[in-house]
mmCIF file of C-alpha atoms in Angstrom:
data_model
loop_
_atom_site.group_PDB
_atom_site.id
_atom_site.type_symbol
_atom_site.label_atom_id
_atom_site.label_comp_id
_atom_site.label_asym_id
_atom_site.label_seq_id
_atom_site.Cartn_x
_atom_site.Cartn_y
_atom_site.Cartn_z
ATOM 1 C CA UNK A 1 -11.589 32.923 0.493
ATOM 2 C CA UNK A 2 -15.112 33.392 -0.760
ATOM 3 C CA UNK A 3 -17.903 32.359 1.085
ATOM 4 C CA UNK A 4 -19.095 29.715 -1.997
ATOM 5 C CA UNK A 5 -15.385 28.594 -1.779
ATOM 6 C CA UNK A 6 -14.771 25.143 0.561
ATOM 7 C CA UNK A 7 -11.586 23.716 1.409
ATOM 8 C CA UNK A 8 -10.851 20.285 0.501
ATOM 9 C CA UNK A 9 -11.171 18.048 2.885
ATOM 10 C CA UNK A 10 -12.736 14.321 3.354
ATOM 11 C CA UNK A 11 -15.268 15.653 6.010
ATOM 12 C CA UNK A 12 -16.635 17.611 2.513
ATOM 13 C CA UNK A 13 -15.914 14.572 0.563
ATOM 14 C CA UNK A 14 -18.712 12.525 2.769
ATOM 15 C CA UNK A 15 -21.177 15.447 3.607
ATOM 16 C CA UNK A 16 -23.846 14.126 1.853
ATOM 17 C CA UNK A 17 -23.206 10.253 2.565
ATOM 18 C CA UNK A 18 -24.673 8.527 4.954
ATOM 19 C CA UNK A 19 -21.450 6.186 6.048
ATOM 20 C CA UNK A 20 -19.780 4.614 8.989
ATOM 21 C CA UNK A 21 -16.285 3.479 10.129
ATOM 22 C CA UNK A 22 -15.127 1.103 12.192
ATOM 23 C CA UNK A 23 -13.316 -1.882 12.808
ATOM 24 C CA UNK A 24 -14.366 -5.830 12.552
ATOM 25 C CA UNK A 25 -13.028 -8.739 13.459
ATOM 26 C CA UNK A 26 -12.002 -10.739 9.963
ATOM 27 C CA UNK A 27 -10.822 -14.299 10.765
ATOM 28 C CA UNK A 28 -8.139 -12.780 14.063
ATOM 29 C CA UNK A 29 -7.617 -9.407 11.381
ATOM 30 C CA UNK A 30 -8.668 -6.063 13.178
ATOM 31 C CA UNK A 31 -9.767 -4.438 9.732
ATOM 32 C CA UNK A 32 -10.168 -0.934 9.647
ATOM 33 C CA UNK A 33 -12.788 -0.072 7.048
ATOM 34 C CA UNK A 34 -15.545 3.048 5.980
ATOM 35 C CA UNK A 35 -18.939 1.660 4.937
ATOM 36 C CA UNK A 36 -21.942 2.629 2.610
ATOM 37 C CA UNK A 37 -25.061 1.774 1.180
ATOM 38 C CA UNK A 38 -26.711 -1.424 2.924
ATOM 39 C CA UNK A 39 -26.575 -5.836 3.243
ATOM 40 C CA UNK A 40 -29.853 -5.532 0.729
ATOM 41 C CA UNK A 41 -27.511 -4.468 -1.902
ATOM 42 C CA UNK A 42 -25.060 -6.355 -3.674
ATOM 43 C CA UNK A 43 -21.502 -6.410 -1.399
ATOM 44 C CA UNK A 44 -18.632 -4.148 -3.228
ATOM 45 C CA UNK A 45 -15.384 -4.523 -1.618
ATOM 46 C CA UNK A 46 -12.924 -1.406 -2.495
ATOM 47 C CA UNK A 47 -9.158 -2.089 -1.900
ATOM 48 C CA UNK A 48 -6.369 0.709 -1.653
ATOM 49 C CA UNK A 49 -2.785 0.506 -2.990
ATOM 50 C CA UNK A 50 0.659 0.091 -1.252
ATOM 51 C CA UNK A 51 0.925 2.263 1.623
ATOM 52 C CA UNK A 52 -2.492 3.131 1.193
ATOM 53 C CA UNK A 53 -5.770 3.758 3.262
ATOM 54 C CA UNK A 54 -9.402 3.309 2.784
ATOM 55 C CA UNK A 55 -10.155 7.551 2.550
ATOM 56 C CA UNK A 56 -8.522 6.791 -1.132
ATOM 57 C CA UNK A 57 -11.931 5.844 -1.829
ATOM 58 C CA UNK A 58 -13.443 8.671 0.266
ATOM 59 C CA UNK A 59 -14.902 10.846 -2.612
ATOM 60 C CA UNK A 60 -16.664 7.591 -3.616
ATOM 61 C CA UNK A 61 -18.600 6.171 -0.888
ATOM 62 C CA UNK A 62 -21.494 8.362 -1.365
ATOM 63 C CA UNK A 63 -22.484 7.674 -4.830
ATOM 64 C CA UNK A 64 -21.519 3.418 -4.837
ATOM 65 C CA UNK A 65 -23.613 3.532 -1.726
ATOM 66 C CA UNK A 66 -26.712 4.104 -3.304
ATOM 67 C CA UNK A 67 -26.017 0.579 -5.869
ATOM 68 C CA UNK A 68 -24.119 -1.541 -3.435
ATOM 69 C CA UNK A 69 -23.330 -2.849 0.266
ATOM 70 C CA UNK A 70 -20.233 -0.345 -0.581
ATOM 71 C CA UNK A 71 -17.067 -1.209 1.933
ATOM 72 C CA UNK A 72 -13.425 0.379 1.599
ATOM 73 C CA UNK A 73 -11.329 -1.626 4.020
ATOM 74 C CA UNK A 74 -7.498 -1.174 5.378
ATOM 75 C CA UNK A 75 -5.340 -4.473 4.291
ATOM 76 C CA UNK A 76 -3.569 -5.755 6.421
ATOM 77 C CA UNK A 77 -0.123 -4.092 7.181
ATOM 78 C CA UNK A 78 -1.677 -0.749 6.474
ATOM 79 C CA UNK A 79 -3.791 1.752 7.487
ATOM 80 C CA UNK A 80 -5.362 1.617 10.891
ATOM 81 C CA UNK A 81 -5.431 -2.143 10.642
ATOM 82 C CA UNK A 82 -3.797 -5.314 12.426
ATOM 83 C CA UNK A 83 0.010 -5.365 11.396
ATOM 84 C CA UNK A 84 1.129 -9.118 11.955
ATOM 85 C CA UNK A 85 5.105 -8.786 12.111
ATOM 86 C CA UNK A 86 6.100 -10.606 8.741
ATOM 87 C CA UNK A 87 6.528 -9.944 5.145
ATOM 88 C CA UNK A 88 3.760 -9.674 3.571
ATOM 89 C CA UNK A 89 3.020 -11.082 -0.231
ATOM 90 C CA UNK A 90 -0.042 -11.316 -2.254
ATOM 91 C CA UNK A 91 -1.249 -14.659 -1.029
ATOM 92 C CA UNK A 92 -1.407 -12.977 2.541
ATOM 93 C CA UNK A 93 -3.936 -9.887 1.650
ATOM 94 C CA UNK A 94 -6.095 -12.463 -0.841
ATOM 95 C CA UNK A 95 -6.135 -14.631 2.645
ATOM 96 C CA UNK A 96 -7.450 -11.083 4.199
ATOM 97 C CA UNK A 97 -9.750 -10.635 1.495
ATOM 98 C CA UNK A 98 -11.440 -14.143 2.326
ATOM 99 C CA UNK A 99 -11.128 -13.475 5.843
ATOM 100 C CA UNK A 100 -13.211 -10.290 5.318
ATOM 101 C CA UNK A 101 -15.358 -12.132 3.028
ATOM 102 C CA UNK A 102 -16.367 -14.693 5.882
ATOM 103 C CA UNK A 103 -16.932 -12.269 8.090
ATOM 104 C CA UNK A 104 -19.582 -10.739 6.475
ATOM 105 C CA UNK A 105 -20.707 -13.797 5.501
ATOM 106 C CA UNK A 106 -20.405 -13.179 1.652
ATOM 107 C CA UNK A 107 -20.151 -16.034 -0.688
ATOM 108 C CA UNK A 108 -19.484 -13.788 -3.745
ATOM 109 C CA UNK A 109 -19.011 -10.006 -4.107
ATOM 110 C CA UNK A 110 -17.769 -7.420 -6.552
ATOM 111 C CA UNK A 111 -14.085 -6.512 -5.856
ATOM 112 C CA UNK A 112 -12.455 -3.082 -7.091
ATOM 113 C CA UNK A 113 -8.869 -2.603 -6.400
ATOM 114 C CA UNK A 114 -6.090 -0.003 -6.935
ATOM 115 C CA UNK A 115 -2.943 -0.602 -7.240
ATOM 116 C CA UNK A 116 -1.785 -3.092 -4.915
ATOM 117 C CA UNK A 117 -5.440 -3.535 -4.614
ATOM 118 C CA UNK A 118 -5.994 -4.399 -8.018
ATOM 119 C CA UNK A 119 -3.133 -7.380 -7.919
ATOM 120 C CA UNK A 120 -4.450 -8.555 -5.214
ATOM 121 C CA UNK A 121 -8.402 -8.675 -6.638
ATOM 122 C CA UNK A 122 -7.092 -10.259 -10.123
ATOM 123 C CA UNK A 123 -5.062 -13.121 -7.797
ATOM 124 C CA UNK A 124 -8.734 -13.515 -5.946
ATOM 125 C CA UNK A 125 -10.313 -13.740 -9.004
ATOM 126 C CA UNK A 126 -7.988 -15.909 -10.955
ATOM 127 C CA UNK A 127 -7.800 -18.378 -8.112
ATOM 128 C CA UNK A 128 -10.956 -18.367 -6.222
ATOM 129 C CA UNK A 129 -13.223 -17.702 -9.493
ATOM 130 C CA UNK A 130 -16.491 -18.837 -7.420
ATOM 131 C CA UNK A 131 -16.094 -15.809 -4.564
ATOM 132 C CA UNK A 132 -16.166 -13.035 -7.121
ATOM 133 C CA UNK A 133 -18.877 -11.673 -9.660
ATOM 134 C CA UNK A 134 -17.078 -8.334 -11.280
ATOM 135 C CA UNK A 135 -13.462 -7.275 -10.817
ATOM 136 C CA UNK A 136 -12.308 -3.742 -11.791
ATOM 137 C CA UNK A 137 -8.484 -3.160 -11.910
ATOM 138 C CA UNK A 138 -8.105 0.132 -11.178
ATOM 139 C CA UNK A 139 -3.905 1.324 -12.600
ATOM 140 C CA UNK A 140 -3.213 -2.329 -11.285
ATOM 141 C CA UNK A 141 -0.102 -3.715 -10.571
ATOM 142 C CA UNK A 142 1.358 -7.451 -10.189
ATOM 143 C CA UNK A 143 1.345 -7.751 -14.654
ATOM 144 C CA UNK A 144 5.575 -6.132 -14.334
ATOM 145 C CA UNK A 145 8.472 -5.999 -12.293
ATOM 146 C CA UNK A 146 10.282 -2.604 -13.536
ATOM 147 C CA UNK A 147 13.567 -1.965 -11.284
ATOM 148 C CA UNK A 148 13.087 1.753 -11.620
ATOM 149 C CA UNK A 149 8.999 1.936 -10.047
ATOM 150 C CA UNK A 150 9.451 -0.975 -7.640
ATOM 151 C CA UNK A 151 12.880 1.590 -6.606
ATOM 152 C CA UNK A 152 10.629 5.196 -6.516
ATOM 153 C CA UNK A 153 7.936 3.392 -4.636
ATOM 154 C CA UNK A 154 10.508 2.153 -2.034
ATOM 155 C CA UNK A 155 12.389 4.906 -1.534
ATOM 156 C CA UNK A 156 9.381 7.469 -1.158
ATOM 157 C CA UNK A 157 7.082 4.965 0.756
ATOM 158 C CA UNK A 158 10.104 4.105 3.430
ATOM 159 C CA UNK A 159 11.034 7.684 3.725
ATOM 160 C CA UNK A 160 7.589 8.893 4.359
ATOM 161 C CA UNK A 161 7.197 5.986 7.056
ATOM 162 C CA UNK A 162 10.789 6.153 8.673
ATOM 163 C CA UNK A 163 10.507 10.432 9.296
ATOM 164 C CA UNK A 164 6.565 11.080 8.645
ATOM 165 C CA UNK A 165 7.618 14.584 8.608
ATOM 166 C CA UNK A 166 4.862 17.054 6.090
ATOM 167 C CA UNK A 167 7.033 17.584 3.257
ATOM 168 C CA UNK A 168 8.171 13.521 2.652
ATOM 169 C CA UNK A 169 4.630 12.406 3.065
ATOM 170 C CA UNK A 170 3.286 15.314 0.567
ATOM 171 C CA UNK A 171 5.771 13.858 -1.856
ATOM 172 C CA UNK A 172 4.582 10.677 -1.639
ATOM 173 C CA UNK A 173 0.969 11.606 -2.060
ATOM 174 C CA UNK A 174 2.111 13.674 -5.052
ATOM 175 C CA UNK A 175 2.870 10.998 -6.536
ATOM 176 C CA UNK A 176 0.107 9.253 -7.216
ATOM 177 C CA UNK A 177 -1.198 12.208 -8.986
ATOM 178 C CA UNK A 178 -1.437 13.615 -12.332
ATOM 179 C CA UNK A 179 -1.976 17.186 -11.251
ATOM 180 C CA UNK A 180 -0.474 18.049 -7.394
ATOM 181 C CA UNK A 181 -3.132 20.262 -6.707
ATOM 182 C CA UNK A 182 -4.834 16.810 -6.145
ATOM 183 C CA UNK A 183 -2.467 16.146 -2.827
ATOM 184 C CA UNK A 184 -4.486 18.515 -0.935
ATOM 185 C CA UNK A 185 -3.495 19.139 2.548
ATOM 186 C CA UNK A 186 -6.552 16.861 4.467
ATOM 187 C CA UNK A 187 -5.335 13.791 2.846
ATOM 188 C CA UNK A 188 -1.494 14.652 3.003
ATOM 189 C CA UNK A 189 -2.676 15.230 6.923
ATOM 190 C CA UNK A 190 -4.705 11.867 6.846
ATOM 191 C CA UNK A 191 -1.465 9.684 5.600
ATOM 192 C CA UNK A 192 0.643 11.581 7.913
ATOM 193 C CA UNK A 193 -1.458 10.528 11.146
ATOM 194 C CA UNK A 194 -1.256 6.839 9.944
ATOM 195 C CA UNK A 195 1.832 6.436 9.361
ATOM 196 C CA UNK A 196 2.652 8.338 12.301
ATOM 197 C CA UNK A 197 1.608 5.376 14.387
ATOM 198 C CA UNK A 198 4.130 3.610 16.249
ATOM 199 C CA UNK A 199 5.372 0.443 14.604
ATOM 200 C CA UNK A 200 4.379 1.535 10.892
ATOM 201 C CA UNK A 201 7.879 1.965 10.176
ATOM 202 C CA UNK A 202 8.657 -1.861 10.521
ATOM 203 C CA UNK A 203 4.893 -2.745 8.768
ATOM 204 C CA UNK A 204 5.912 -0.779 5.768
ATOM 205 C CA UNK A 205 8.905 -2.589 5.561
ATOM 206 C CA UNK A 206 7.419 -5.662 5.908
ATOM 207 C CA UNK A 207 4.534 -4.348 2.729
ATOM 208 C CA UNK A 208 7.553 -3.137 0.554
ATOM 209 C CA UNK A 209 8.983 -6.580 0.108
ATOM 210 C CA UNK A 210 6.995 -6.918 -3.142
ATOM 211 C CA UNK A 211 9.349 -4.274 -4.549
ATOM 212 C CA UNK A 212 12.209 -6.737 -4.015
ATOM 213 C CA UNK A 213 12.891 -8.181 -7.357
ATOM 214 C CA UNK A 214 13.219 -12.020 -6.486
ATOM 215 C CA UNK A 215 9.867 -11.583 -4.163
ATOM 216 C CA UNK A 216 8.211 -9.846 -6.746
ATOM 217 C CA UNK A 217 8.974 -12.049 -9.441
ATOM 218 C CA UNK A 218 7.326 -15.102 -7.648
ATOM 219 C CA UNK A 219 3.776 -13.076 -7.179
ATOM 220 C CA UNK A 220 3.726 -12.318 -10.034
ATOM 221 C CA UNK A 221 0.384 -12.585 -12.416
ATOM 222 C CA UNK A 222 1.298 -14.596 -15.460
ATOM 223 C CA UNK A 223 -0.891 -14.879 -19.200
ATOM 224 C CA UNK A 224 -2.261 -18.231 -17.806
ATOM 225 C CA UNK A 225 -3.531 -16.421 -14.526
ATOM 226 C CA UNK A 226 -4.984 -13.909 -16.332
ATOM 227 C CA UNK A 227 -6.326 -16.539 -18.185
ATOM 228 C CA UNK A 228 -8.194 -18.075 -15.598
ATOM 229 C CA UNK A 229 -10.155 -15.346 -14.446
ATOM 230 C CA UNK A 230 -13.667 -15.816 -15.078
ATOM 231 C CA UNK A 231 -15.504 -12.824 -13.725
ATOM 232 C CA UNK A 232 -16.571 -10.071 -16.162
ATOM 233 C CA UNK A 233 -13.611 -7.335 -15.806
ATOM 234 C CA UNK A 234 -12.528 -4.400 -16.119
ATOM 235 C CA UNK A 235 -9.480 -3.041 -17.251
ATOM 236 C CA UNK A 236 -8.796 1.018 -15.876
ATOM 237 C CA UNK A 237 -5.914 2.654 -16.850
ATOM 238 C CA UNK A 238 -5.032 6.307 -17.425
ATOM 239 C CA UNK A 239 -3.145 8.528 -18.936
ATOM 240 C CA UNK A 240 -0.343 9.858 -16.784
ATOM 241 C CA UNK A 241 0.152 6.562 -14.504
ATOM 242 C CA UNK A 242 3.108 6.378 -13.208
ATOM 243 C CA UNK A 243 3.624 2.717 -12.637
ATOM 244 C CA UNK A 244 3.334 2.147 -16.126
ATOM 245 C CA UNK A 245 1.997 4.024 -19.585
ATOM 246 C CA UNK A 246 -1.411 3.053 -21.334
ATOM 247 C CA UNK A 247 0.133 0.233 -23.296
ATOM 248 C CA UNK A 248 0.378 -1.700 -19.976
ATOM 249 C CA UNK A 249 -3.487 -1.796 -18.990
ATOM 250 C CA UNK A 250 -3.942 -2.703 -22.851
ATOM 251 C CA UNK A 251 -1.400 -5.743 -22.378
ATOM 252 C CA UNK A 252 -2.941 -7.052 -19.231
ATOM 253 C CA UNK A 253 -6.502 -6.402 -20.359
ATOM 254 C CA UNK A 254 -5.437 -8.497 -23.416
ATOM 255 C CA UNK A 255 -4.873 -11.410 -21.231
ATOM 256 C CA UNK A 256 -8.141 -11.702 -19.670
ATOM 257 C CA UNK A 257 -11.003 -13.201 -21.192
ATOM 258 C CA UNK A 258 -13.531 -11.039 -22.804
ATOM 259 C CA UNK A 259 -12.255 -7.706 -20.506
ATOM 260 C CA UNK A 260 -12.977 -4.204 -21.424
ATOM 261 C CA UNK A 261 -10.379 -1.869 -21.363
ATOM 262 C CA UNK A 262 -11.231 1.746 -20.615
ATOM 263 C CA UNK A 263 -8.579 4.770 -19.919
ATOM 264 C CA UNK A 264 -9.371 8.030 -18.241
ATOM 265 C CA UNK A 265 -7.699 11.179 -19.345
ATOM 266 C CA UNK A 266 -5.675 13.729 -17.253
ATOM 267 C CA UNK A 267 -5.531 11.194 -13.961
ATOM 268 C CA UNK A 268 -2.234 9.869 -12.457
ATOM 269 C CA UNK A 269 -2.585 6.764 -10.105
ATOM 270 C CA UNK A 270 -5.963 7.436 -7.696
ATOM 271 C CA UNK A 271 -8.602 8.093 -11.015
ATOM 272 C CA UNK A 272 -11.202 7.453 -8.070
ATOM 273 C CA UNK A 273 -10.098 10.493 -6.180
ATOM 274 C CA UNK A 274 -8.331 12.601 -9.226
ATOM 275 C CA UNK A 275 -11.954 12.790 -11.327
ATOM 276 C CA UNK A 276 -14.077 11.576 -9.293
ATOM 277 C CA UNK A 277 -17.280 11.957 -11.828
ATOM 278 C CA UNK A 278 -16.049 10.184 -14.286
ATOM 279 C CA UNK A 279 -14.827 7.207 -12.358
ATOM 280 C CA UNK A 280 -17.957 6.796 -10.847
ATOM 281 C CA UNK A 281 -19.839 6.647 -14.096
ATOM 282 C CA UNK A 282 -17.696 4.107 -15.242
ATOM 283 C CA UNK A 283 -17.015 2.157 -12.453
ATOM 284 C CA UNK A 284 -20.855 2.176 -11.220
ATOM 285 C CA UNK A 285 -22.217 1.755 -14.700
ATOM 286 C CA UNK A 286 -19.347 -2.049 -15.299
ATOM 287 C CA UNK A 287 -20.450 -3.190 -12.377
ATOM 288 C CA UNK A 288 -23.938 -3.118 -12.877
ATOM 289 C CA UNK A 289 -24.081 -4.414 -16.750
ATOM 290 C CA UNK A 290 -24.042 -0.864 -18.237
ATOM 291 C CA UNK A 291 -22.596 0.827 -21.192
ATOM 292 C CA UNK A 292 -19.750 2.663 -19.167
ATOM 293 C CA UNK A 293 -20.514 5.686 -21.045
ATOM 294 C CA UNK A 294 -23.822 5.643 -20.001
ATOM 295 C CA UNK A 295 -25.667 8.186 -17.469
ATOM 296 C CA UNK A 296 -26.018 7.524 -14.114
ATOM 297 C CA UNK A 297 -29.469 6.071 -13.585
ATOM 298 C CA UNK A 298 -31.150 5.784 -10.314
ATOM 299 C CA UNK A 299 -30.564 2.589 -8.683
#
């Protein structure tokens, strides 16, 4: 190794970002969360996918801290936060969402989601259109119930939790990528120690319901809750997803009022973490207003 040459890790990730973690108390929630930027910015509220963590958003905090009161959080059932001991469906993490909202005594706030996250911020924003002022939906799910996914994210995500040993959880991080160089050992490390945790065995059971077809089915979002959503959005997609191809972010973006649609080349499932510069731009630049292709200007 070269002495210019640094290893991954999140510690480099954050060096230059002023951040904190901790926990707070949201509505009886313990929520795990890592926090940027300050409460005289505008509040952005980050959310992670299934079986997911808030250091999915680690490479990010430094540069949406310097626009907005920037705060990746753990949902409920994941992470390093409270795991109440019942199945958990998309109504329960919007519920968290206000929760956390309350907390922090937001009224409205940006909300960027993931995944899991991103079903869970177009469900906020369809049905509580007066708490939210920009949505991103970041590879989103909740738009398709496809047997074969809902079966590859079960059997990788309970394997990984039931036997955390190196080599299941790597394969679940790989995953999510387009490229496994991406997995790098510090985050494969991270997810093992959290799901290492006694009882996360049972909460990931209780998170994959959603990949049961009947549950799945009744969460969820239709055309007419797309429909409803209000907020100015974004639609994120990429090109080797592998929920669901390019065609899918075009369909649900198609179902929102006035969305743009954007896809990011060579990324897999985490374009926040896979190319990190490019996300930013984008991401940063929609939620302020801004051409997305637009440089970064100084807040």
């Amino acid at each position: 190794m070269t002495a210019t040459t640094r290893t991954p890790s999140i510690w480099q990730d954050l060096r230059e970002t002023s951040f904190s973690q901790g926990w707070m108390d949201a509505g009886g929630y313990r929520t795990r969360y890592l926090h940027a930027g300050d409460d005289s910015l505008p509040p952005l509220l980050l959310l992670h996918g299934i079986g997911g963590h808030c250091e999915a958003y680690a490479r990010n905090l430094d540069r949406h801290g310097a626009y907005f009161d920037t705060w990746a959080i753990d949902l409920i059932g994941h992470g390093r936060s409270a795991k109440p001991d019942h199945p958990y469906e998309i109504s329960h993490y919007v519920d968290h969402v206000l929760r956390i909202m309350d907390a922090r005594g937001w009224n409205r706030i940006h909300i960027s989601g993931e995944s899991l996250g991103g079903w869970v911020a177009s469900r906020l924003a369809a049905d509580h259109p007066d708490r939210v002022d920009r949505v991103v939906l970041n590879t989103a799910g909740g738009s398709q119930a496809d047997p074969v996914v809902m079966d590859r994210i079960r059997s990788l995500s309970m394997r990984a939790a039931e036997n955390p040993e190196w080599d299941f959880i790597k394969a679940r991080v790989e995953w999510l990528m387009a490229d496994a160089k991406d997995a790098t050992e510090d985050i494969v490390a991270c997810r093992q120690s959290i799901y290492s945790q006694t009882g996360f065995a049972e909460a990931m059971k209780n998170a994959m319901v959603l990949q049961d077809m009947e549950v799945r089915k009744r969460n969820l979002m239709l055309a007419e809750d797309y429909g409803r959503i209000e907020a100015p959005t974004l639609v994120l997609w990429t090109s080797h997803d592998p929920t669901a191809d390019v065609s899918e972010g075009r369909r649900i973006s198609s179902m929102i009022p006035g969305s743009v649609f954007e896809v990011m080349q060579g990324c897999g499932h985490w374009p926040q973490w896979e190319d990190v510069d490019t996300f930013n731009r984008i991401h940063i630049n929609f939620l302020r207003g801004l051409p997305l292709d637009a440089p970064l200007s100084a807040p």
